[in-house]
Amino acid sequence: MLETLKNSLLSGVGMALRSKKEIETFAKEFAEQSEMNQKEAKDFLEECKKRYDDAKSGLDKKIEGAVESVLKRLDLPTRGDVDTLNARIDELFKKLEKDA
């Protein structure tokens, strides 16, 4: 039972959808209820924090990819497209200023 609960807590989607404070609070409560020793509890909390960060990063990347895909389908420029165009415009202005 405790192992199943621990694995559920550490699942990527569950971690990404909760706040970091919620994860820390739940991990501390879990460690107390399962009577982990201090080192086990500390290791468990660190593992929770690491998995949270990994899950959040992965979810952020998936969301960015989905948004970019929608922008492409709508034929809207991305921030990268606008930045590239701005750089090209800056280069053209520099060339015009040299020639003037």
PDB file of N, CA and C in Angstrom, residues 2 4 12 14 16 20 26 32 40 44-45 54-55 65-66 71 75-76 81-82 91-92 97:
ATOM      1  N   LEU A   2       1.831   1.324   0.917  1.00  0.00           N
ATOM      2  CA  LEU A   2       2.686   2.504   0.994  1.00  0.00           C
ATOM      3  C   LEU A   2       3.515   2.663  -0.269  1.00  0.00           C
ATOM      4  N   THR A   4       2.689   1.703  -3.273  1.00  0.00           N
ATOM      5  CA  THR A   4       1.791   2.175  -4.321  1.00  0.00           C
ATOM      6  C   THR A   4       1.537   3.671  -4.183  1.00  0.00           C
ATOM      7  N   GLY A  12       4.932  11.320 -12.945  1.00  0.00           N
ATOM      8  CA  GLY A  12       5.218  12.586 -13.601  1.00  0.00           C
ATOM      9  C   GLY A  12       4.035  13.526 -13.716  1.00  0.00           C
ATOM     10  N   GLY A  14       1.170  13.588 -12.036  1.00  0.00           N
ATOM     11  CA  GLY A  14       0.729  14.028 -10.712  1.00  0.00           C
ATOM     12  C   GLY A  14       1.642  15.092 -10.149  1.00  0.00           C
ATOM     13  N   ALA A  16       3.571  17.189 -11.844  1.00  0.00           N
ATOM     14  CA  ALA A  16       3.541  18.425 -12.622  1.00  0.00           C
ATOM     15  C   ALA A  16       2.286  19.246 -12.349  1.00  0.00           C
ATOM     16  N   LYS A  20       4.766  22.994  -5.908  1.00  0.00           N
ATOM     17  CA  LYS A  20       5.939  22.466  -5.223  1.00  0.00           C
ATOM     18  C   LYS A  20       5.677  22.366  -3.722  1.00  0.00           C
ATOM     19  N   PHE A  26       2.994  17.007   1.240  1.00  0.00           N
ATOM     20  CA  PHE A  26       2.542  15.624   1.144  1.00  0.00           C
ATOM     21  C   PHE A  26       3.685  14.648   1.416  1.00  0.00           C
ATOM     22  N   GLU A  32       6.307  10.833   7.599  1.00  0.00           N
ATOM     23  CA  GLU A  32       5.947  10.674   9.012  1.00  0.00           C
ATOM     24  C   GLU A  32       5.030   9.475   9.219  1.00  0.00           C
ATOM     25  N   GLU A  40      15.996   8.429   5.327  1.00  0.00           N
ATOM     26  CA  GLU A  40      15.040   7.991   4.303  1.00  0.00           C
ATOM     27  C   GLU A  40      14.057   9.109   3.955  1.00  0.00           C
ATOM     28  N   PHE A  44      13.741  10.818   0.383  1.00  0.00           N
ATOM     29  CA  PHE A  44      12.437  10.778  -0.272  1.00  0.00           C
ATOM     30  C   PHE A  44      12.006  12.180  -0.680  1.00  0.00           C
ATOM     31  N   LEU A  45      12.173  13.151   0.206  1.00  0.00           N
ATOM     32  CA  LEU A  45      11.806  14.529  -0.094  1.00  0.00           C
ATOM     33  C   LEU A  45      12.639  15.079  -1.252  1.00  0.00           C
ATOM     34  N   ASP A  54      11.647  17.803 -12.797  1.00  0.00           N
ATOM     35  CA  ASP A  54      11.713  17.108 -14.087  1.00  0.00           C
ATOM     36  C   ASP A  54      10.343  17.083 -14.773  1.00  0.00           C
ATOM     37  N   ALA A  55       9.306  16.755 -13.988  1.00  0.00           N
ATOM     38  CA  ALA A  55       7.955  16.671 -14.553  1.00  0.00           C
ATOM     39  C   ALA A  55       7.481  18.035 -15.024  1.00  0.00           C
ATOM     40  N   GLY A  65       5.506  23.181 -27.171  1.00  0.00           N
ATOM     41  CA  GLY A  65       5.395  22.506 -28.464  1.00  0.00           C
ATOM     42  C   GLY A  65       3.981  22.554 -29.002  1.00  0.00           C
ATOM     43  N   ALA A  66       3.004  22.357 -28.124  1.00  0.00           N
ATOM     44  CA  ALA A  66       1.608  22.392 -28.553  1.00  0.00           C
ATOM     45  C   ALA A  66       1.217  23.795 -29.010  1.00  0.00           C
ATOM     46  N   LEU A  71       0.144  27.673 -33.431  1.00  0.00           N
ATOM     47  CA  LEU A  71       0.517  28.895 -34.151  1.00  0.00           C
ATOM     48  C   LEU A  71       0.837  28.599 -35.610  1.00  0.00           C
ATOM     49  N   ASP A  75      -1.074  29.761 -38.979  1.00  0.00           N
ATOM     50  CA  ASP A  75      -0.177  30.546 -39.820  1.00  0.00           C
ATOM     51  C   ASP A  75       0.188  31.884 -39.167  1.00  0.00           C
ATOM     52  N   LEU A  76       0.401  31.845 -37.848  1.00  0.00           N
ATOM     53  CA  LEU A  76       0.836  33.023 -37.100  1.00  0.00           C
ATOM     54  C   LEU A  76       2.334  32.919 -36.839  1.00  0.00           C
ATOM     55  N   ASP A  81      10.250  33.730 -35.149  1.00  0.00           N
ATOM     56  CA  ASP A  81      10.062  34.335 -36.475  1.00  0.00           C
ATOM     57  C   ASP A  81      10.173  35.856 -36.396  1.00  0.00           C
ATOM     58  N   VAL A  82       9.523  36.442 -35.397  1.00  0.00           N
ATOM     59  CA  VAL A  82       9.551  37.900 -35.235  1.00  0.00           C
ATOM     60  C   VAL A  82      10.965  38.364 -34.909  1.00  0.00           C
ATOM     61  N   GLU A  91      19.758  44.795 -39.687  1.00  0.00           N
ATOM     62  CA  GLU A  91      20.872  44.707 -40.636  1.00  0.00           C
ATOM     63  C   GLU A  91      20.643  45.639 -41.833  1.00  0.00           C
ATOM     64  N   LEU A  92      19.417  45.665 -42.327  1.00  0.00           N
ATOM     65  CA  LEU A  92      19.102  46.542 -43.469  1.00  0.00           C
ATOM     66  C   LEU A  92      19.269  48.012 -43.095  1.00  0.00           C
ATOM     67  N   GLU A  97      22.273  53.110 -43.432  1.00  0.00           N
ATOM     68  CA  GLU A  97      22.998  54.185 -42.754  1.00  0.00           C
ATOM     69  C   GLU A  97      24.424  54.309 -43.289  1.00  0.00           C
TER      70      GLU A  97
END
